[in-house]
Amino acid sequence: MKFATLASASLGALCASSVVAAIDPLTIKGSKWFNSKTGEQFYFKGIAYQPRTGLSGNPDPLADMVGCKRDVAVFKDLGINSIRVYDVDYTKSHDECMKLLEDAGIYLLLDMPSPQYSINRAEPHWDHDTMSHWQAKVDAFSKYPNLVAWIAGNEVANDVETTPSAAFVKAAIRDMKAYLKTKKLTTPVGYADNDDPKIRMNLINFFNCGDEGSRADFYGINTYRWCGDETNFKTSGYEDITKNMTSYTIPSLLTEYGCNLVRPRTFSDVKSLYGTDMGSTFSGGIMYEYTEEDNEYGIVKVSFGDSKVEKNSDYDNFKKALAAVKPQGVKMDSYKASGKDSVCPAASSVWHVKSDVLPPTPSQARCQCMIDSLGCTFKSDKLSTAEGKLVGEVVGNICGATSCDEISVDTAKGMYGDFSACSSLQRSAWA
């Protein structure tokens, strides 16, 4: 049985602080989330929040106070209790915005990766540089009591050919959970898949098998199957999704939903998600998304630096759908977690991972020791695109002529070289 309090600050920090949090901490017990103070089951009534219009560079909505003040007022009107944010700049201050969200009773699910520091599905890798940036994000946000969950990957493996990337995401979950533990933090770390029918069951089982230190703490599904009022619980495939998760031993939720093929969207799937169809299996979901961008999923139009909000018909429909549902969960004291952890999927033609062996934890000392032992190396820590391409070709020729096992990876066989977790430049220097 899993029973962990989701604290966003260490015990020492909590004891030292005289500030009382305006939001209740959440707790995971078995496959459900609970409010640790009231004992009521908790359901995420959330929305994806990553405004991009009017911005240059990587967006950080939690550091934009004009936008934060504007949007928190809208969140209250919508009746949501959570947001999912994909990208932030951890070097900026987020105190004011996070406090506004806390006072509004809104929890944050935050993705660990960023565009610059993420696991590439085509050429997956987990090294110290990426890990250190994720750790810095943890350090920056763990002080906030409404930081409720981390997401270590979003649709990284999205087809059969990219399944090797799942091994690296799970290694990242293992290492980030270990890092959180050193900080005396228990904030859960999860994964969000893309609901691909060929690989979804392997992913679902993979992230909930093996030792507890490497398993995901919760599992998210991004699905866009329910399109319009002509679709229902059965024809949308939501029934199949629910059956897949019924005996799952960790919490599951829809980390993205909201098909836009039929607009205006009426969000008829909300009734099933929070009702008798799915409410006993899923912990709610995160509707995609808040702002209208080029992909046309938004319910409002906003622009960076502007306090104006323009709502569309989807806004009223989503608000109405949320207001109509009142999920009836179980009490934490009376709930008994059951079931067994998943069985790891075997390597196959549709699953290119030896599931019981993960990539090694990145070690800066190991990689530096290797570099120090070389007779020659690169003068610069960074290469231009042209230089990188040339080096890649040279390394390919070298490793085609002789063994490069010490820097090589074969996820299907569970083989990871001693220096496979070093940076690409360090591995190239070794070759």
CSV table of C-alpha atoms in Angstrom, one decimal:
chain,number,residue,atom,x,y,z
A,1,MET,CA,0.0,0.0,0.0
A,2,LYS,CA,1.2,3.5,-0.9
A,3,PHE,CA,0.3,6.3,1.5
A,4,ALA,CA,2.4,9.4,1.0
A,5,THR,CA,1.7,13.0,2.0
A,6,LEU,CA,2.4,15.4,-0.8
A,7,ALA,CA,4.4,18.1,0.9
A,8,SER,CA,6.0,20.9,-1.1
A,9,ALA,CA,8.4,21.8,1.6
A,10,SER,CA,10.7,20.0,3.9
A,11,LEU,CA,9.7,19.3,7.5
A,12,GLY,CA,12.3,21.6,8.7
A,13,ALA,CA,11.1,24.4,6.5
A,14,LEU,CA,7.5,23.9,7.6
A,15,CYS,CA,8.5,24.0,11.3
A,16,ALA,CA,10.6,27.1,10.8
A,17,SER,CA,7.8,29.0,9.0
A,18,SER,CA,5.1,30.9,10.7
A,19,VAL,CA,3.1,31.3,7.5
A,20,VAL,CA,0.0,29.1,7.4
A,21,ALA,CA,-0.8,27.8,3.9
A,22,ALA,CA,-4.1,28.9,2.4
A,23,ILE,CA,-4.5,25.5,0.7
A,24,ASP,CA,-4.8,22.0,2.1
A,25,PRO,CA,-2.1,19.5,1.3
A,26,LEU,CA,-3.1,16.5,-0.8
A,27,THR,CA,-2.3,12.9,-0.1
A,28,ILE,CA,-2.0,9.8,-2.3
A,29,LYS,CA,-3.4,6.6,-0.9
A,30,GLY,CA,-3.4,3.6,-3.3
A,31,SER,CA,-4.9,4.8,-6.6
A,32,LYS,CA,-6.6,7.9,-5.3
A,33,TRP,CA,-5.8,11.4,-4.2
A,34,PHE,CA,-7.2,12.8,-0.9
A,35,ASN,CA,-7.4,16.1,0.9
A,36,SER,CA,-5.2,15.2,3.9
A,37,LYS,CA,-7.2,17.6,6.2
A,38,THR,CA,-10.7,16.7,5.3
A,39,GLY,CA,-10.2,13.1,4.2
A,40,GLU,CA,-12.3,13.8,1.1
A,41,GLN,CA,-11.2,12.3,-2.2
A,42,PHE,CA,-9.7,14.9,-4.5
A,43,TYR,CA,-10.5,15.3,-8.2
A,44,PHE,CA,-8.5,17.6,-10.5
A,45,LYS,CA,-10.8,20.0,-12.2
A,46,GLY,CA,-8.0,21.6,-14.2
A,47,ILE,CA,-6.9,23.4,-17.3
A,48,ALA,CA,-3.6,23.5,-19.2
A,49,TYR,CA,-2.1,27.0,-18.8
A,50,GLN,CA,0.7,28.1,-21.2
A,51,PRO,CA,-0.2,31.5,-22.9
A,52,ARG,CA,2.0,32.2,-25.9
A,53,THR,CA,0.5,35.0,-27.8
A,54,GLY,CA,2.6,38.2,-27.8
A,55,LEU,CA,5.6,36.5,-26.4
A,56,SER,CA,9.1,36.1,-27.8
A,57,GLY,CA,11.3,33.2,-26.5
A,58,ASN,CA,10.1,30.6,-24.0
A,59,PRO,CA,6.9,31.6,-22.1
A,60,ASP,CA,6.7,31.6,-18.3
A,61,PRO,CA,3.1,32.4,-17.3
A,62,LEU,CA,3.9,32.2,-13.6
A,63,ALA,CA,6.4,35.1,-13.8
A,64,ASP,CA,4.1,37.4,-15.8
A,65,MET,CA,2.1,39.3,-13.1
A,66,VAL,CA,-0.1,41.1,-15.5
A,67,GLY,CA,-1.2,37.8,-17.0
A,68,CYS,CA,-1.3,36.0,-13.6
A,69,LYS,CA,-3.6,38.6,-12.0
A,70,ARG,CA,-5.8,38.6,-15.1
A,71,ASP,CA,-6.1,34.9,-15.4
A,72,VAL,CA,-6.4,33.9,-11.7
A,73,ALA,CA,-9.6,36.0,-11.6
A,74,VAL,CA,-10.9,34.0,-14.6
A,75,PHE,CA,-9.9,30.7,-13.0
A,76,LYS,CA,-12.1,31.5,-10.0
A,77,ASP,CA,-15.0,32.3,-12.3
A,78,LEU,CA,-14.4,29.0,-14.2
A,79,GLY,CA,-14.5,27.0,-11.0
A,80,ILE,CA,-11.2,25.1,-11.6
A,81,ASN,CA,-8.9,23.9,-8.8
A,82,SER,CA,-5.7,23.2,-10.7
A,83,ILE,CA,-3.6,24.1,-13.7
A,84,ARG,CA,-0.9,22.3,-15.6
A,85,VAL,CA,2.1,24.4,-16.7
A,86,TYR,CA,4.6,23.0,-19.2
A,87,ASP,CA,7.4,25.4,-19.2
A,88,VAL,CA,8.8,28.0,-16.7
A,89,ASP,CA,12.1,29.9,-16.2
A,90,TYR,CA,13.2,28.7,-12.7
A,91,THR,CA,15.6,31.6,-12.4
A,92,LYS,CA,12.7,34.1,-12.2
A,93,SER,CA,10.6,34.9,-9.1
A,94,HIS,CA,7.2,33.2,-9.0
A,95,ASP,CA,6.3,34.1,-5.4
A,96,GLU,CA,3.5,36.5,-6.2
A,97,CYS,CA,1.8,34.5,-8.8
A,98,MET,CA,2.0,31.2,-6.8
A,99,LYS,CA,0.5,33.0,-3.8
A,100,LEU,CA,-2.4,34.3,-5.9
A,101,LEU,CA,-3.0,30.8,-7.1
A,102,GLU,CA,-2.7,29.4,-3.6
A,103,ASP,CA,-5.2,31.9,-2.2
A,104,ALA,CA,-7.6,31.0,-5.0
A,105,GLY,CA,-7.3,27.3,-4.0
A,106,ILE,CA,-5.5,26.3,-7.2
A,107,TYR,CA,-2.9,23.6,-7.3
A,108,LEU,CA,-0.1,23.4,-9.8
A,109,LEU,CA,1.1,20.4,-11.8
A,110,LEU,CA,4.4,21.3,-13.4
A,111,ASP,CA,6.4,19.6,-16.1
A,112,MET,CA,10.0,19.0,-15.2
A,113,PRO,CA,11.4,19.2,-18.8
A,114,SER,CA,11.9,22.3,-20.8
A,115,PRO,CA,12.4,22.6,-24.6
A,116,GLN,CA,16.2,22.9,-24.0
A,117,TYR,CA,16.5,20.2,-21.4
A,118,SER,CA,14.3,17.3,-22.2
A,119,ILE,CA,14.5,13.7,-23.3
A,120,ASN,CA,14.5,13.5,-27.1
A,121,ARG,CA,12.2,10.7,-28.3
A,122,ALA,CA,14.3,10.2,-31.5
A,123,GLU,CA,17.7,10.1,-29.8
A,124,PRO,CA,16.9,9.6,-26.1
A,125,HIS,CA,19.5,10.4,-23.5
A,126,TRP,CA,19.6,11.2,-19.8
A,127,ASP,CA,22.7,13.1,-18.6
A,128,HIS,CA,23.9,15.3,-15.8
A,129,ASP,CA,23.3,18.6,-17.6
A,130,THR,CA,19.6,17.7,-18.1
A,131,MET,CA,19.2,16.3,-14.6
A,132,SER,CA,20.8,19.4,-13.0
A,133,HIS,CA,18.4,21.7,-14.7
A,134,TRP,CA,15.4,19.6,-13.5
A,135,GLN,CA,16.8,19.7,-10.0
A,136,ALA,CA,17.1,23.5,-10.2
A,137,LYS,CA,13.5,23.7,-11.1
A,138,VAL,CA,12.6,21.4,-8.1
A,139,ASP,CA,14.6,23.7,-5.9
A,140,ALA,CA,12.8,26.8,-7.1
A,141,PHE,CA,9.3,25.5,-6.9
A,142,SER,CA,9.2,23.1,-3.9
A,143,LYS,CA,8.7,25.9,-1.4
A,144,TYR,CA,5.2,26.5,-2.7
A,145,PRO,CA,2.4,24.6,-0.9
A,146,ASN,CA,0.2,24.4,-4.0
A,147,LEU,CA,2.9,22.7,-6.1
A,148,VAL,CA,1.2,19.3,-6.0
A,149,ALA,CA,2.9,17.1,-8.7
A,150,TRP,CA,5.7,16.9,-11.2
A,151,ILE,CA,5.4,15.5,-14.7
A,152,ALA,CA,8.7,14.0,-15.9
A,153,GLY,CA,7.7,13.5,-19.5
A,154,ASN,CA,4.9,14.3,-21.9
A,155,GLU,CA,4.2,12.0,-24.8
A,156,VAL,CA,7.9,11.2,-25.1
A,157,ALA,CA,7.4,7.7,-26.5
A,158,ASN,CA,4.6,8.2,-29.0
A,159,ASP,CA,5.0,5.2,-31.3
A,160,VAL,CA,6.7,1.8,-31.5
A,161,GLU,CA,10.0,3.2,-32.9
A,162,THR,CA,10.3,5.7,-30.0
A,163,THR,CA,9.7,3.2,-27.2
A,164,PRO,CA,13.4,3.2,-26.2
A,165,SER,CA,12.9,6.7,-24.9
A,166,ALA,CA,10.6,5.3,-22.1
A,167,ALA,CA,13.6,3.7,-20.5
A,168,PHE,CA,15.3,7.1,-20.1
A,169,VAL,CA,12.1,8.8,-18.8
A,170,LYS,CA,11.8,6.1,-16.2
A,171,ALA,CA,15.4,6.5,-15.2
A,172,ALA,CA,14.7,10.3,-14.9
A,173,ILE,CA,11.8,9.5,-12.6
A,174,ARG,CA,14.0,7.3,-10.5
A,175,ASP,CA,16.7,9.9,-10.2
A,176,MET,CA,14.3,12.8,-9.5
A,177,LYS,CA,12.4,10.9,-6.9
A,178,ALA,CA,15.8,10.1,-5.3
A,179,TYR,CA,16.7,13.8,-5.4
A,180,LEU,CA,13.4,14.8,-3.9
A,181,LYS,CA,14.0,12.3,-1.1
A,182,THR,CA,17.3,14.0,-0.3
A,183,LYS,CA,15.4,17.2,0.2
A,184,LYS,CA,12.9,15.5,2.4
A,185,LEU,CA,10.2,16.1,-0.2
A,186,THR,CA,7.4,13.7,-1.2
A,187,THR,CA,5.9,15.6,-4.1
A,188,PRO,CA,4.8,12.8,-6.6
A,189,VAL,CA,6.5,12.4,-10.0
A,190,GLY,CA,4.4,11.1,-12.9
A,191,TYR,CA,4.3,10.6,-16.7
A,192,ALA,CA,1.8,11.6,-19.4
A,193,ASP,CA,1.3,9.4,-22.4
A,194,ASN,CA,-0.3,10.0,-25.8
A,195,ASP,CA,-2.9,7.2,-25.8
A,196,ASP,CA,-1.3,5.4,-28.7
A,197,PRO,CA,-3.2,2.1,-29.1
A,198,LYS,CA,0.0,0.1,-30.2
A,199,ILE,CA,2.1,1.0,-27.1
A,200,ARG,CA,-0.3,2.4,-24.4
A,201,MET,CA,-0.6,-0.8,-22.4
A,202,ASN,CA,3.2,-1.4,-22.4
A,203,LEU,CA,3.6,2.2,-21.2
A,204,ILE,CA,0.9,1.9,-18.6
A,205,ASN,CA,2.5,-1.3,-17.2
A,206,PHE,CA,6.1,-0.1,-17.6
A,207,PHE,CA,5.7,3.0,-15.5
A,208,ASN,CA,4.1,1.0,-12.6
A,209,CYS,CA,6.4,-2.0,-12.5
A,210,GLY,CA,9.6,-2.8,-10.7
A,211,ASP,CA,10.9,-1.3,-7.5
A,212,GLU,CA,9.0,1.6,-6.0
A,213,GLY,CA,11.9,4.0,-6.3
A,214,SER,CA,11.7,3.9,-10.1
A,215,ARG,CA,8.0,3.6,-10.6
A,216,ALA,CA,5.8,6.6,-11.4
A,217,ASP,CA,3.7,8.0,-8.5
A,218,PHE,CA,0.8,8.7,-10.8
A,219,TYR,CA,0.0,8.2,-14.5
A,220,GLY,CA,-1.5,10.7,-16.9
A,221,ILE,CA,-3.2,10.1,-20.3
A,222,ASN,CA,-3.5,12.7,-23.0
A,223,THR,CA,-6.5,11.8,-25.0
A,224,TYR,CA,-8.6,13.5,-27.7
A,225,ARG,CA,-11.0,10.8,-28.5
A,226,TRP,CA,-14.3,12.3,-27.4
A,227,CYS,CA,-15.3,14.7,-30.2
A,228,GLY,CA,-18.7,16.4,-30.1
A,229,ASP,CA,-22.1,15.4,-28.8
A,230,GLU,CA,-22.5,12.6,-31.2
A,231,THR,CA,-19.7,10.8,-29.3
A,232,ASN,CA,-20.4,9.0,-26.1
A,233,PHE,CA,-18.6,7.0,-23.4
A,234,LYS,CA,-18.5,3.8,-25.4
A,235,THR,CA,-18.0,5.1,-29.0
A,236,SER,CA,-15.3,7.6,-27.9
A,237,GLY,CA,-13.1,4.8,-26.6
A,238,TYR,CA,-13.2,6.3,-23.1
A,239,GLU,CA,-14.8,3.1,-21.9
A,240,ASP,CA,-11.7,1.2,-23.1
A,241,ILE,CA,-9.4,3.7,-21.4
A,242,THR,CA,-11.2,3.3,-18.2
A,243,LYS,CA,-11.1,-0.5,-18.3
A,244,ASN,CA,-7.3,-0.3,-18.8
A,245,MET,CA,-6.9,1.6,-15.5
A,246,THR,CA,-9.5,-0.1,-13.3
A,247,SER,CA,-7.0,-2.2,-11.4
A,248,TYR,CA,-4.1,0.2,-11.5
A,249,THR,CA,-2.4,0.7,-8.2
A,250,ILE,CA,-1.4,4.3,-8.6
A,251,PRO,CA,-3.6,7.3,-9.4
A,252,SER,CA,-4.5,8.1,-13.0
A,253,LEU,CA,-6.0,11.2,-14.5
A,254,LEU,CA,-6.5,12.7,-17.9
A,255,THR,CA,-3.5,15.1,-18.2
A,256,GLU,CA,-5.0,16.5,-21.4
A,257,TYR,CA,-8.4,16.2,-23.0
A,258,GLY,CA,-10.7,18.3,-25.1
A,259,CYS,CA,-11.0,17.3,-28.8
A,260,ASN,CA,-11.5,20.4,-31.0
A,261,LEU,CA,-12.7,18.7,-34.2
A,262,VAL,CA,-16.2,19.9,-33.4
A,263,ARG,CA,-16.5,23.5,-32.3
A,264,PRO,CA,-17.9,25.1,-30.3
A,265,ARG,CA,-16.9,22.4,-27.8
A,266,THR,CA,-19.6,21.3,-25.4
A,267,PHE,CA,-17.4,19.2,-23.2
A,268,SER,CA,-19.9,16.4,-22.9
A,269,ASP,CA,-17.1,14.1,-21.8
A,270,VAL,CA,-16.9,16.0,-18.4
A,271,LYS,CA,-20.0,14.3,-17.2
A,272,SER,CA,-18.4,10.8,-17.7
A,273,LEU,CA,-15.0,11.8,-16.4
A,274,TYR,CA,-16.4,13.0,-13.0
A,275,GLY,CA,-19.5,10.7,-12.9
A,276,THR,CA,-20.2,7.0,-12.5
A,277,ASP,CA,-18.5,6.1,-15.8
A,278,MET,CA,-15.0,7.1,-14.7
A,279,GLY,CA,-15.1,8.8,-11.3
A,280,SER,CA,-14.2,5.6,-9.4
A,281,THR,CA,-11.1,5.1,-11.6
A,282,PHE,CA,-9.8,8.5,-12.6
A,283,SER,CA,-8.9,11.5,-10.4
A,284,GLY,CA,-10.3,14.0,-12.8
A,285,GLY,CA,-8.4,15.7,-15.6
A,286,ILE,CA,-6.8,18.8,-17.2
A,287,MET,CA,-8.7,20.3,-20.1
A,288,TYR,CA,-6.5,21.5,-23.0
A,289,GLU,CA,-6.2,24.5,-23.0
A,290,TYR,CA,-6.8,27.9,-21.5
A,291,THR,CA,-5.6,30.3,-24.3
A,292,GLU,CA,-6.5,30.3,-27.9
A,293,GLU,CA,-3.3,29.8,-29.9
A,294,ASP,CA,-2.6,28.7,-33.4
A,295,ASN,CA,-3.8,25.1,-32.6
A,296,GLU,CA,-7.3,26.5,-31.8
A,297,TYR,CA,-7.9,24.7,-28.4
A,298,GLY,CA,-8.4,27.8,-26.3
A,299,ILE,CA,-11.4,29.1,-24.4
A,300,VAL,CA,-10.1,32.7,-24.1
A,301,LYS,CA,-7.9,35.1,-26.1
A,302,VAL,CA,-5.2,37.0,-24.2
A,303,SER,CA,-1.9,38.7,-25.1
A,304,PHE,CA,1.3,39.2,-23.1
A,305,GLY,CA,1.3,42.4,-21.1
A,306,ASP,CA,-2.5,43.0,-21.7
A,307,SER,CA,-5.1,42.6,-18.9
A,308,LYS,CA,-7.9,42.2,-21.5
A,309,VAL,CA,-9.6,38.8,-21.7
A,310,GLU,CA,-11.8,37.8,-24.6
A,311,LYS,CA,-13.9,34.7,-23.9
A,312,ASN,CA,-15.3,32.5,-26.6
A,313,SER,CA,-18.3,30.1,-26.5
A,314,ASP,CA,-16.1,27.2,-25.4
A,315,TYR,CA,-15.5,29.2,-22.1
A,316,ASP,CA,-19.2,29.2,-21.1
A,317,ASN,CA,-19.6,25.6,-22.1
A,318,PHE,CA,-16.7,24.4,-20.1
A,319,LYS,CA,-17.7,26.4,-17.0
A,320,LYS,CA,-21.2,25.0,-17.3
A,321,ALA,CA,-19.9,21.4,-17.7
A,322,LEU,CA,-17.7,21.7,-14.6
A,323,ALA,CA,-20.4,23.3,-12.5
A,324,ALA,CA,-22.8,20.4,-13.3
A,325,VAL,CA,-20.5,17.7,-11.9
A,326,LYS,CA,-20.0,16.9,-8.3
A,327,PRO,CA,-18.0,13.7,-8.1
A,328,GLN,CA,-18.8,11.4,-5.2
A,329,GLY,CA,-15.6,9.9,-4.0
A,330,VAL,CA,-14.7,7.8,-1.0
A,331,LYS,CA,-13.4,8.8,2.4
A,332,MET,CA,-9.7,8.3,3.0
A,333,ASP,CA,-10.3,6.4,6.3
A,334,SER,CA,-12.7,3.9,4.7
A,335,TYR,CA,-10.8,3.4,1.5
A,336,LYS,CA,-8.6,0.3,1.3
A,337,ALA,CA,-6.0,0.2,-1.5
A,338,SER,CA,-5.9,-3.0,-3.4
A,339,GLY,CA,-4.3,-4.6,-6.4
A,340,LYS,CA,-0.8,-5.5,-7.4
A,341,ASP,CA,1.8,-3.5,-9.2
A,342,SER,CA,2.0,-4.1,-13.0
A,343,VAL,CA,4.1,-6.7,-14.6
A,344,CYS,CA,6.9,-5.3,-16.7
A,345,PRO,CA,6.4,-5.7,-20.4
A,346,ALA,CA,8.9,-8.0,-22.2
A,347,ALA,CA,11.0,-6.7,-25.1
A,348,SER,CA,9.3,-7.4,-28.4
A,349,SER,CA,8.8,-6.1,-31.9
A,350,VAL,CA,6.5,-3.3,-30.5
A,351,TRP,CA,8.4,-2.7,-27.2
A,352,HIS,CA,12.1,-2.0,-27.6
A,353,VAL,CA,13.0,-2.0,-23.9
A,354,LYS,CA,14.3,-4.6,-21.5
A,355,SER,CA,12.1,-3.3,-18.8
A,356,ASP,CA,14.0,-4.5,-15.7
A,357,VAL,CA,17.2,-2.6,-16.6
A,358,LEU,CA,17.3,1.2,-16.7
A,359,PRO,CA,19.9,3.6,-17.9
A,360,PRO,CA,22.4,4.6,-15.2
A,361,THR,CA,22.2,7.6,-13.0
A,362,PRO,CA,24.3,10.4,-14.5
A,363,SER,CA,27.6,11.0,-12.7
A,364,GLN,CA,29.5,14.2,-13.4
A,365,ALA,CA,32.5,12.7,-11.5
A,366,ARG,CA,32.6,9.6,-13.6
A,367,CYS,CA,32.4,11.5,-16.8
A,368,GLN,CA,35.0,14.1,-15.7
A,369,CYS,CA,37.3,11.2,-14.7
A,370,MET,CA,37.0,9.7,-18.2
A,371,ILE,CA,37.7,13.1,-19.8
A,372,ASP,CA,40.8,13.6,-17.6
A,373,SER,CA,42.1,10.3,-18.7
A,374,LEU,CA,42.1,11.2,-22.4
A,375,GLY,CA,45.1,12.3,-24.3
A,376,CYS,CA,43.1,14.9,-26.2
A,377,THR,CA,39.7,16.4,-26.0
A,378,PHE,CA,37.7,19.3,-27.4
A,379,LYS,CA,38.8,22.8,-26.6
A,380,SER,CA,35.3,24.2,-26.3
A,381,ASP,CA,32.3,22.9,-24.2
A,382,LYS,CA,30.0,23.7,-27.1
A,383,LEU,CA,30.0,23.0,-30.8
A,384,SER,CA,28.3,24.8,-33.6
A,385,THR,CA,25.6,22.9,-35.6
A,386,ALA,CA,28.1,22.3,-38.4
A,387,GLU,CA,30.8,21.2,-36.0
A,388,GLY,CA,28.4,18.9,-34.2
A,389,LYS,CA,27.3,17.3,-37.5
A,390,LEU,CA,31.0,16.7,-38.5
A,391,VAL,CA,31.9,15.2,-35.1
A,392,GLY,CA,28.8,13.0,-35.4
A,393,GLU,CA,30.0,11.6,-38.7
A,394,VAL,CA,33.5,11.0,-37.4
A,395,VAL,CA,32.2,9.2,-34.3
A,396,GLY,CA,29.9,7.1,-36.5
A,397,ASN,CA,32.8,6.1,-38.6
A,398,ILE,CA,35.0,5.2,-35.6
A,399,CYS,CA,32.3,3.2,-33.9
A,400,GLY,CA,31.5,1.4,-37.2
A,401,ALA,CA,35.1,0.2,-37.3
A,402,THR,CA,35.7,-0.7,-33.6
A,403,SER,CA,33.7,-1.3,-30.5
A,404,CYS,CA,32.2,1.7,-28.7
A,405,ASP,CA,30.3,-0.3,-26.1
A,406,GLU,CA,31.4,2.0,-23.3
A,407,ILE,CA,29.4,4.9,-24.7
A,408,SER,CA,26.7,2.8,-26.5
A,409,VAL,CA,23.1,1.9,-25.6
A,410,ASP,CA,20.8,-0.9,-26.5
A,411,THR,CA,17.6,-0.6,-24.6
A,412,ALA,CA,16.1,-3.8,-26.0
A,413,LYS,CA,19.0,-5.8,-24.5
A,414,GLY,CA,19.3,-3.6,-21.4
A,415,MET,CA,22.9,-2.7,-22.3
A,416,TYR,CA,24.2,0.7,-21.2
A,417,GLY,CA,27.9,1.5,-21.5
A,418,ASP,CA,29.9,2.9,-18.5
A,419,PHE,CA,29.9,6.3,-20.0
A,420,SER,CA,26.6,6.2,-21.8
A,421,ALA,CA,25.1,8.8,-19.4
A,422,CYS,CA,27.9,11.4,-20.2
A,423,SER,CA,27.1,14.3,-22.5
A,424,SER,CA,27.3,13.9,-26.2
A,425,LEU,CA,30.5,15.9,-26.3
A,426,GLN,CA,32.1,13.8,-23.6
A,427,ARG,CA,31.1,10.6,-25.4
A,428,SER,CA,32.4,12.0,-28.7
A,429,ALA,CA,35.7,12.8,-27.0
A,430,TRP,CA,36.0,9.3,-25.7
A,431,ALA,CA,35.5,7.9,-29.2
